[in-house]
Amino acid sequence: MDRLVKAEVKELELHFQKNQKCSSTFKLTNLMHTMTVAVSLTTTNPSAFSINKPLSVIPPLSSASYVLHLSNLNQPPLSDSADVITVKTSMLPTGKANTEDLRRLFNKPGPHVFRDAVITVALVGPSVAEFIISKYDYAAQTRSLFTKGISVCAKADLTSLLKPAVESGSVDYVADLIAAGGDASFEDLKGRSLIPLAIRTGKLDVLKLLVASGCRINDSVDFVLHEAAVLNRIDVVKFLFDYFGDELDVNSMNTESKTPIHMAAMEGHVSVIEFFVSVGGNPNAVDSQKWTPLHHAASRCHLKAVEFLLEQSDVKYARDINGKTPFEIAGESGHTRLFGLLRYGDALLRAARVDNVHALKKCLGEGAEVNRKDQNGWTPLHWASFKGRIKSVKVLLEHGAEVDCVDDAGYTPLHCAAEAGHLQVALVLIAHGGCQTNLKTFQHVSPLGSFKKHVSLDYYNKKSETIA
């Protein structure tokens, strides 16, 4: 004899719902023609599962229904091995027995007890699938649980599950849901697509799958370039431009009137800023607080971003809604490294021109770049040399000024001193290595040639040999 009873199912599906009692019914049939059968039902997880009739009696050739209950839980009781209901039976010649008699019968081991069936408990429904997405990496065993979990889900449930699946960054979960009928073109009540969620995960393969499955963007609410800019994802930005083309506006503004360049500047992502500018992005745009990208980069001390924006924009002195420039914003945040770029470079040039040694030293002490050039390529040393400010020349040289630095026209500070006839300044420059006396300017005039208008060459040669 193989068995006394037959189970109606090998697998019992239990539709799990959070914080609700769940149940499912199954049936056992007595295969004996003349003998009553005693039945014992146990579960591998009695703390979660219970059966309404764990001990019972089935008359000959009759069937009995049983209900498996799941406790009121906030998450499905999933385990490495599936939970099961074990069906044990024993013949009952008397045809009758009370609960205590049945308990003694099955507690006593021996050949009188048969193990007739093992029924697997399968938890199904969107709550199960969502829990698996949130807790488990995608693997062979996980996939089996997941595909079983979504097997009873309607199209609306599958589509709703796409959001947590995309947020998980698992292309496999997303692919399974789409294959089962989930709609990748889903938009929420505000018209937002799934693409921003995919970008935030940083998984380009998820983004590509969604787009290939019909997901489209609504850039007025999705702000996909803003999302990619924050994460410094040039690859995502290029993919979006390649696929959506004219649907994207590189100067689109989010709810705070920030453009993608603003977002990249806030994070100091220079390569992203460069790309946006190269495709028409406006580095001078202002947000709702009238902050330019330069304001944002300065506020967070993103030195490279500040340098690039200064080269691309003309908003160095732009003021925000409170009348503050990027320099003032940087100052309030204590970012003294930016002072030379944002303002002290200008102050240094002014101090050099008027020979204000105190201001010169103050600027240099607070981070001004001693070799910072103006719009014509003149450094503070060019200006001090041209104006004959010998004190300033010496201070600048002591602080590392490049004595042979050339401007946009090829002039060195020595050229400037010579053209203006400042002999003593020229001699100081020469003493500090300013030796490019043969360098021609755009007028083909050398420093030596310029001095012929002011002093004798013999005197110049003599002084240049003796000066310290």
Coordinates of C-alpha atoms in Angstrom, one line a residue:
M1 CA 0.0 0.0 0.0
D2 CA 1.5 3.3 -1.1
R3 CA -0.7 5.7 0.7
L4 CA -4.0 6.1 2.5
V5 CA -5.1 9.5 1.3
K6 CA -4.5 11.6 -1.8
A7 CA -3.8 15.4 -1.6
E8 CA -5.7 17.5 -4.1
V9 CA -2.7 19.7 -4.8
K10 CA 1.1 19.4 -4.5
E11 CA 1.5 23.2 -4.0
L12 CA -0.8 25.4 -2.1
E13 CA -0.9 29.1 -3.1
L14 CA -1.4 31.5 -0.3
H15 CA -2.2 35.1 -1.3
F16 CA -0.2 37.2 1.2
Q17 CA -1.4 40.7 2.2
K18 CA 0.4 42.8 4.7
N19 CA -1.0 42.9 8.3
Q20 CA -4.0 40.7 7.3
K21 CA -4.9 37.2 8.1
C22 CA -4.5 35.1 5.0
S23 CA -5.9 31.6 4.3
S24 CA -6.1 28.9 1.6
T25 CA -8.1 25.7 1.4
F26 CA -7.0 22.3 0.3
K27 CA -8.7 18.9 0.2
L28 CA -7.6 15.3 1.1
T29 CA -9.4 12.2 -0.1
N30 CA -9.5 8.8 1.7
L31 CA -8.5 6.1 -0.8
M32 CA -9.6 3.2 1.4
H33 CA -12.8 1.5 0.4
T34 CA -13.7 0.2 3.8
M35 CA -11.3 1.7 6.3
T36 CA -11.5 5.0 8.1
V37 CA -8.2 7.0 8.1
A38 CA -6.8 9.2 10.8
V39 CA -4.9 12.3 9.5
S40 CA -2.2 14.4 11.1
L41 CA -1.2 17.8 9.5
T42 CA 1.9 19.7 10.5
T43 CA 3.7 22.7 9.1
T44 CA 7.4 23.5 9.1
N45 CA 6.7 27.0 10.5
P46 CA 4.0 26.7 13.1
S47 CA 4.7 30.2 14.4
A48 CA 3.4 31.6 11.1
F49 CA 1.1 28.9 9.8
S50 CA -1.7 27.0 11.4
I51 CA -4.3 24.5 10.2
N52 CA -7.9 24.4 11.3
K53 CA -8.0 20.6 11.8
P54 CA -4.4 19.4 12.6
L55 CA -5.9 16.0 13.7
S56 CA -8.9 14.6 12.0
V57 CA -10.7 11.5 10.7
I58 CA -11.8 10.8 7.1
P59 CA -14.4 8.0 6.4
P60 CA -13.8 5.5 3.6
L61 CA -13.7 7.0 0.0
S62 CA -14.6 10.4 1.5
S63 CA -12.9 13.8 1.2
A64 CA -12.3 16.5 3.8
S65 CA -11.4 20.2 3.4
Y66 CA -8.7 21.9 5.4
V67 CA -7.8 25.6 5.8
L68 CA -4.2 26.8 6.1
H69 CA -4.1 30.1 8.0
L70 CA -1.2 32.6 8.0
S71 CA -0.8 34.8 11.0
N72 CA -1.3 38.6 10.8
L73 CA 2.3 39.6 9.7
N74 CA 3.7 42.7 8.1
Q75 CA 6.0 40.7 5.8
P76 CA 5.8 37.3 4.2
P77 CA 7.6 34.5 6.1
L78 CA 10.0 33.5 3.3
S79 CA 12.9 31.2 4.0
D80 CA 15.7 29.5 2.1
S81 CA 13.6 26.3 1.8
A82 CA 9.9 26.5 1.1
D83 CA 7.5 25.9 3.9
V84 CA 5.5 22.6 3.6
I85 CA 2.5 20.8 5.1
T86 CA 3.3 17.2 6.0
V87 CA 0.4 14.8 5.7
K88 CA 0.7 11.7 7.9
T89 CA -2.0 9.0 8.1
S90 CA -2.9 5.9 10.0
M91 CA -5.7 3.3 9.6
L92 CA -8.4 3.6 12.2
P93 CA -10.2 0.2 12.5
T94 CA -12.6 1.5 15.1
G95 CA -13.7 4.3 12.8
K96 CA -13.8 6.8 15.7
A97 CA -11.3 8.6 18.0
N98 CA -11.1 11.8 20.0
T99 CA -8.4 14.3 19.7
E100 CA -6.3 12.9 22.5
D101 CA -6.5 9.4 21.0
L102 CA -5.3 10.7 17.7
R103 CA -2.4 12.6 19.3
R104 CA -1.2 9.4 21.0
L105 CA -1.6 7.5 17.8
F106 CA 0.7 9.8 15.9
N107 CA 3.1 10.4 18.7
K108 CA 3.9 6.7 18.9
P109 CA 6.4 5.9 16.1
G110 CA 6.0 2.7 14.1
P111 CA 5.0 1.2 10.8
H112 CA 1.4 2.1 11.5
V113 CA 2.1 5.8 10.6
F114 CA 2.3 6.7 6.9
R115 CA 3.8 9.8 5.3
D116 CA 1.3 10.2 2.5
A117 CA 2.1 13.7 1.1
V118 CA 4.1 16.9 1.4
I119 CA 2.3 20.0 0.2
T120 CA 4.5 23.0 -0.6
V121 CA 3.2 26.4 0.5
A122 CA 3.7 29.1 -2.1
L123 CA 3.3 32.7 -1.1
V124 CA 1.9 34.8 -3.9
G125 CA 0.8 38.3 -4.6
P126 CA 2.2 41.8 -5.1
S127 CA 3.2 42.2 -1.5
V128 CA 5.3 39.1 -1.7
A129 CA 7.0 40.3 -4.9
E130 CA 7.7 43.7 -3.5
F131 CA 9.2 42.2 -0.3
I132 CA 11.5 40.0 -2.4
I133 CA 12.6 43.0 -4.5
S134 CA 13.4 45.0 -1.4
K135 CA 15.3 42.2 0.5
Y136 CA 16.9 39.8 -1.9
D137 CA 19.4 40.1 -4.7
Y138 CA 18.3 38.4 -7.9
A139 CA 19.5 34.8 -8.0
A140 CA 18.2 31.4 -9.2
Q141 CA 16.3 30.6 -6.1
T142 CA 15.1 34.2 -5.6
R143 CA 13.9 34.2 -9.2
S144 CA 11.8 31.1 -8.6
L145 CA 10.1 32.8 -5.5
F146 CA 9.7 36.0 -7.5
T147 CA 8.1 34.5 -10.6
K148 CA 5.8 32.5 -8.4
G149 CA 4.9 35.6 -6.4
I150 CA 3.9 37.6 -9.5
S151 CA 2.1 34.7 -11.2
V152 CA -1.2 35.7 -9.8
C153 CA -0.7 39.5 -10.3
A154 CA -2.9 41.5 -12.6
K155 CA -1.4 43.9 -15.1
A156 CA -2.0 46.9 -12.8
D157 CA -0.1 45.1 -10.0
L158 CA 2.8 44.2 -12.3
T159 CA 3.0 47.8 -13.4
S160 CA 3.0 49.1 -9.8
L161 CA 5.8 46.7 -9.0
L162 CA 8.0 48.3 -11.7
K163 CA 8.7 51.3 -9.4
P164 CA 10.4 49.4 -6.6
A165 CA 12.0 47.1 -9.1
V166 CA 13.6 50.0 -11.0
E167 CA 14.6 51.6 -7.6
S168 CA 16.3 48.4 -6.7
G169 CA 18.6 48.7 -9.7
S170 CA 18.0 45.1 -10.8
V171 CA 17.5 44.8 -14.5
D172 CA 16.4 41.2 -14.0
Y173 CA 13.4 42.0 -11.7
V174 CA 12.4 44.8 -14.2
A175 CA 12.7 42.4 -17.1
D176 CA 10.6 39.7 -15.4
L177 CA 7.8 42.2 -14.6
I178 CA 7.8 43.6 -18.2
A179 CA 7.8 40.1 -19.6
A180 CA 4.8 39.2 -17.3
G181 CA 2.8 42.2 -18.6
G182 CA 4.0 45.2 -16.6
D183 CA 3.7 48.5 -18.6
A184 CA 7.0 50.3 -18.8
S185 CA 5.3 53.4 -20.2
F186 CA 3.6 54.0 -16.9
E187 CA 3.4 57.6 -15.6
D188 CA 2.4 58.6 -12.1
L189 CA -0.4 61.1 -11.2
K190 CA 2.0 64.0 -11.9
G191 CA 3.0 62.6 -15.3
R192 CA 6.4 61.4 -14.2
S193 CA 7.9 58.4 -15.9
L194 CA 10.1 55.7 -14.5
I195 CA 13.3 57.1 -16.2
P196 CA 14.3 59.5 -13.3
L197 CA 14.1 56.5 -10.9
A198 CA 16.4 54.5 -13.2
I199 CA 18.9 57.4 -13.5
R200 CA 19.1 57.7 -9.7
T201 CA 20.1 54.0 -9.3
G202 CA 23.0 54.7 -11.6
K203 CA 22.2 51.5 -13.6
L204 CA 22.4 52.3 -17.3
D205 CA 21.2 48.8 -18.3
V206 CA 17.9 49.4 -16.4
L207 CA 17.5 52.8 -18.2
K208 CA 18.1 51.2 -21.6
L209 CA 15.6 48.4 -20.9
L210 CA 12.9 50.8 -20.0
V211 CA 13.5 52.9 -23.1
A212 CA 13.5 49.8 -25.3
S213 CA 10.2 48.7 -23.7
G214 CA 8.4 51.9 -24.6
C215 CA 9.2 54.2 -21.6
R216 CA 9.2 57.9 -22.7
I217 CA 10.1 61.1 -20.9
N218 CA 8.2 64.2 -20.0
D219 CA 11.0 66.6 -19.4
S220 CA 8.7 69.2 -17.9
V221 CA 8.4 67.0 -14.9
D222 CA 11.0 64.3 -15.2
F223 CA 14.1 66.6 -15.3
V224 CA 16.2 63.8 -16.5
L225 CA 19.2 65.9 -17.3
H226 CA 19.1 67.4 -13.8
E227 CA 19.1 63.9 -12.4
A228 CA 22.1 62.8 -14.5
A229 CA 24.0 66.0 -13.7
V230 CA 23.8 65.5 -10.0
L231 CA 25.3 62.0 -10.3
N232 CA 28.0 63.1 -12.8
R233 CA 26.8 60.6 -15.3
I234 CA 28.1 61.7 -18.7
D235 CA 27.2 58.3 -20.1
V236 CA 23.6 58.7 -19.1
V237 CA 23.4 62.2 -20.5
K238 CA 24.8 61.1 -23.8
F239 CA 22.4 58.2 -24.0
L240 CA 19.5 60.5 -23.3
F241 CA 20.6 62.9 -26.0
D242 CA 21.2 60.1 -28.5
Y243 CA 17.8 58.5 -27.9
F244 CA 15.5 61.5 -27.2
G245 CA 17.2 64.2 -29.2
D246 CA 15.0 67.3 -29.6
E247 CA 12.8 66.3 -26.7
L248 CA 15.5 67.5 -24.3
D249 CA 16.2 71.1 -23.4
V250 CA 19.7 71.6 -22.0
N251 CA 18.5 74.8 -20.4
S252 CA 15.3 73.4 -18.9
M253 CA 14.5 74.6 -15.4
N254 CA 13.2 72.6 -12.5
T255 CA 10.8 73.8 -9.8
E256 CA 13.6 76.0 -8.4
S257 CA 14.5 77.4 -11.8
K258 CA 17.8 75.6 -11.7
T259 CA 19.2 74.3 -15.0
P260 CA 21.2 71.1 -15.4
I261 CA 24.3 73.3 -15.3
H262 CA 23.2 74.6 -11.9
M263 CA 22.9 71.0 -10.6
A264 CA 26.3 70.0 -12.0
A265 CA 27.9 73.2 -10.5
M266 CA 26.4 72.4 -7.1
E267 CA 28.3 69.1 -7.1
G268 CA 31.4 70.4 -8.8
H269 CA 31.0 68.0 -11.8
V270 CA 33.2 69.9 -14.3
S271 CA 33.0 67.3 -17.1
V272 CA 29.2 67.5 -17.0
I273 CA 29.3 71.3 -17.1
E274 CA 31.6 71.2 -20.0
F275 CA 29.4 68.8 -22.0
F276 CA 26.2 70.9 -21.3
V277 CA 28.0 74.1 -22.4
S278 CA 29.2 72.3 -25.6
V279 CA 25.6 71.5 -26.6
G280 CA 24.3 75.0 -25.9
G281 CA 23.9 75.1 -22.1
N282 CA 23.8 78.7 -20.7
P283 CA 26.5 79.1 -18.0
N284 CA 25.0 82.5 -17.1
A285 CA 21.5 81.3 -16.2
V286 CA 20.0 82.3 -12.8
D287 CA 17.7 80.3 -10.6
S288 CA 14.9 81.5 -8.4
Q289 CA 17.3 83.1 -5.9
K290 CA 19.2 84.7 -8.9
W291 CA 22.2 82.4 -8.2
T292 CA 24.3 81.6 -11.2
P293 CA 26.1 78.2 -11.6
L294 CA 29.1 80.2 -10.4
H295 CA 27.3 81.1 -7.1
H296 CA 26.6 77.4 -6.5
A297 CA 30.2 76.3 -7.3
A298 CA 31.6 79.0 -5.1
S299 CA 29.3 78.3 -2.2
R300 CA 30.7 74.7 -2.0
C301 CA 34.3 75.5 -2.9
H302 CA 34.4 73.5 -6.1
L303 CA 37.6 75.1 -7.4
K304 CA 37.8 73.4 -10.8
A305 CA 34.2 74.2 -11.5
V306 CA 34.7 77.8 -10.5
E307 CA 37.7 78.1 -12.8
F308 CA 35.8 76.6 -15.8
L309 CA 32.7 78.8 -15.2
L310 CA 34.9 81.9 -15.0
E311 CA 36.3 81.0 -18.4
Q312 CA 32.8 80.4 -19.9
S313 CA 30.7 83.0 -18.3
D314 CA 30.6 86.8 -17.7
V315 CA 28.9 86.7 -14.3
K316 CA 31.8 87.1 -12.0
Y317 CA 30.2 90.1 -10.3
A318 CA 26.5 89.0 -10.7
R319 CA 24.5 89.5 -7.6
D320 CA 21.8 87.2 -6.2
I321 CA 18.5 88.2 -4.8
N322 CA 20.2 89.5 -1.7
G323 CA 22.8 91.4 -3.6
K324 CA 25.7 89.0 -3.1
T325 CA 28.3 88.1 -5.6
P326 CA 29.9 84.6 -5.9
F327 CA 32.9 86.1 -4.0
E328 CA 30.8 87.1 -1.1
I329 CA 29.0 83.8 -1.0
A330 CA 32.4 82.0 -0.9
G331 CA 33.5 84.4 1.9
E332 CA 30.5 83.6 4.0
S333 CA 31.3 79.9 3.6
G334 CA 34.9 80.4 4.5
H335 CA 36.2 79.2 1.1
T336 CA 39.3 81.4 1.0
R337 CA 40.9 79.2 -1.7
L338 CA 38.5 80.8 -4.1
F339 CA 39.3 84.4 -3.2
G340 CA 42.0 84.8 -5.8
L341 CA 39.8 83.5 -8.6
L342 CA 36.6 85.4 -7.6
R343 CA 37.9 88.8 -6.4
Y344 CA 41.3 89.1 -4.8
G345 CA 42.9 88.7 -8.2
D346 CA 41.3 92.0 -9.2
A347 CA 42.2 93.6 -5.9
L348 CA 45.8 92.4 -6.3
L349 CA 46.0 94.0 -9.8
R350 CA 44.7 97.3 -8.4
A351 CA 47.1 97.3 -5.5
A352 CA 50.0 96.6 -7.9
R353 CA 49.0 99.5 -10.1
V354 CA 48.9 102.0 -7.3
D355 CA 51.8 100.6 -5.3
N356 CA 49.7 99.8 -2.2
V357 CA 52.1 97.4 -0.6
H358 CA 49.8 96.8 2.4
A359 CA 46.9 95.8 0.3
L360 CA 49.2 93.8 -1.9
K361 CA 50.4 91.7 1.1
K362 CA 46.9 91.3 2.4
C363 CA 45.6 89.9 -0.8
L364 CA 48.5 87.5 -1.2
G365 CA 48.1 86.4 2.4
E366 CA 44.5 85.7 1.9
G367 CA 45.0 83.5 -1.1
A368 CA 45.2 85.7 -4.2
E369 CA 47.1 84.0 -7.1
V370 CA 50.2 86.1 -7.6
N371 CA 50.3 85.2 -11.3
R372 CA 46.6 85.7 -12.1
K373 CA 46.2 87.4 -15.4
D374 CA 43.7 90.1 -16.5
Q375 CA 41.7 90.1 -19.7
N376 CA 44.9 91.1 -21.6
G377 CA 47.1 88.5 -20.0
W378 CA 48.8 91.0 -17.7
T379 CA 49.8 89.8 -14.3
P380 CA 50.2 92.1 -11.2
L381 CA 54.0 92.1 -12.0
H382 CA 53.3 93.4 -15.5
W383 CA 51.2 96.3 -14.0
A384 CA 53.7 97.1 -11.3
S385 CA 56.6 97.1 -13.8
F386 CA 54.7 99.3 -16.3
K387 CA 53.8 101.8 -13.6
G388 CA 57.3 101.8 -12.1
R389 CA 56.0 100.5 -8.7
I390 CA 59.3 99.2 -7.4
K391 CA 58.1 98.3 -3.9
S392 CA 55.3 96.3 -5.3
V393 CA 57.6 94.6 -7.8
K394 CA 59.8 93.4 -5.0
V395 CA 56.9 92.1 -2.9
L396 CA 55.5 90.3 -5.9
L397 CA 58.8 88.7 -6.7
E398 CA 59.2 87.7 -3.1
H399 CA 55.9 85.9 -3.3
G400 CA 56.7 83.9 -6.4
A401 CA 55.7 86.1 -9.3
E402 CA 57.0 84.8 -12.6
V403 CA 59.5 87.3 -13.9
D404 CA 59.4 86.2 -17.5
C405 CA 55.6 85.6 -17.8
V406 CA 54.3 86.9 -21.1
D407 CA 51.0 88.6 -21.9
D408 CA 48.7 88.0 -24.8
A409 CA 51.0 90.1 -27.1
G410 CA 54.2 88.5 -26.0
Y411 CA 55.3 91.2 -23.5
T412 CA 57.2 90.3 -20.3
P413 CA 57.2 92.6 -17.2
L414 CA 60.7 93.6 -18.3
H415 CA 59.3 94.8 -21.6
C416 CA 56.7 96.9 -19.7
A417 CA 59.3 98.5 -17.5
A418 CA 61.6 99.2 -20.5
E419 CA 58.8 100.7 -22.6
A420 CA 57.8 103.0 -19.7
G421 CA 61.4 103.9 -19.0
H422 CA 61.6 102.5 -15.5
L423 CA 65.3 101.6 -15.2
Q424 CA 65.4 100.7 -11.5
V425 CA 62.4 98.3 -11.9
A426 CA 64.1 96.7 -15.0
L427 CA 67.3 96.1 -13.1
V428 CA 65.4 94.5 -10.2
L429 CA 63.6 92.2 -12.7
I430 CA 66.9 91.3 -14.4
A431 CA 68.5 90.5 -11.0
H432 CA 65.6 88.1 -10.4
G433 CA 66.1 86.3 -13.7
G434 CA 64.3 88.5 -16.1
C435 CA 66.8 87.7 -18.9
Q436 CA 64.6 87.4 -22.0
T437 CA 66.1 90.6 -23.4
N438 CA 66.0 89.3 -27.0
L439 CA 62.3 88.4 -26.9
K440 CA 60.5 90.5 -29.5
T441 CA 57.1 92.0 -29.0
F442 CA 54.5 92.4 -31.7
Q443 CA 56.2 95.7 -32.5
H444 CA 59.6 94.0 -32.8
V445 CA 61.0 96.0 -29.9
S446 CA 63.3 94.4 -27.3
P447 CA 63.7 95.7 -23.8
L448 CA 67.2 96.9 -24.6
G449 CA 65.9 98.8 -27.6
S450 CA 63.3 100.5 -25.5
F451 CA 65.9 101.8 -23.0
K452 CA 67.9 103.5 -25.7
K453 CA 65.2 106.2 -25.6
H454 CA 65.8 106.8 -21.9
V455 CA 69.4 106.0 -20.8
S456 CA 72.8 105.2 -22.4
L457 CA 73.4 101.5 -23.1
D458 CA 76.7 101.6 -21.3
Y459 CA 75.1 102.8 -18.1
Y460 CA 72.4 100.1 -18.5
N461 CA 75.0 97.3 -19.0
K462 CA 77.1 98.5 -16.0
K463 CA 74.1 98.7 -13.7
S464 CA 72.8 95.3 -14.7
E465 CA 76.1 93.7 -13.9
T466 CA 76.4 95.2 -10.4
I467 CA 72.8 95.2 -9.0
A468 CA 72.1 92.7 -6.3

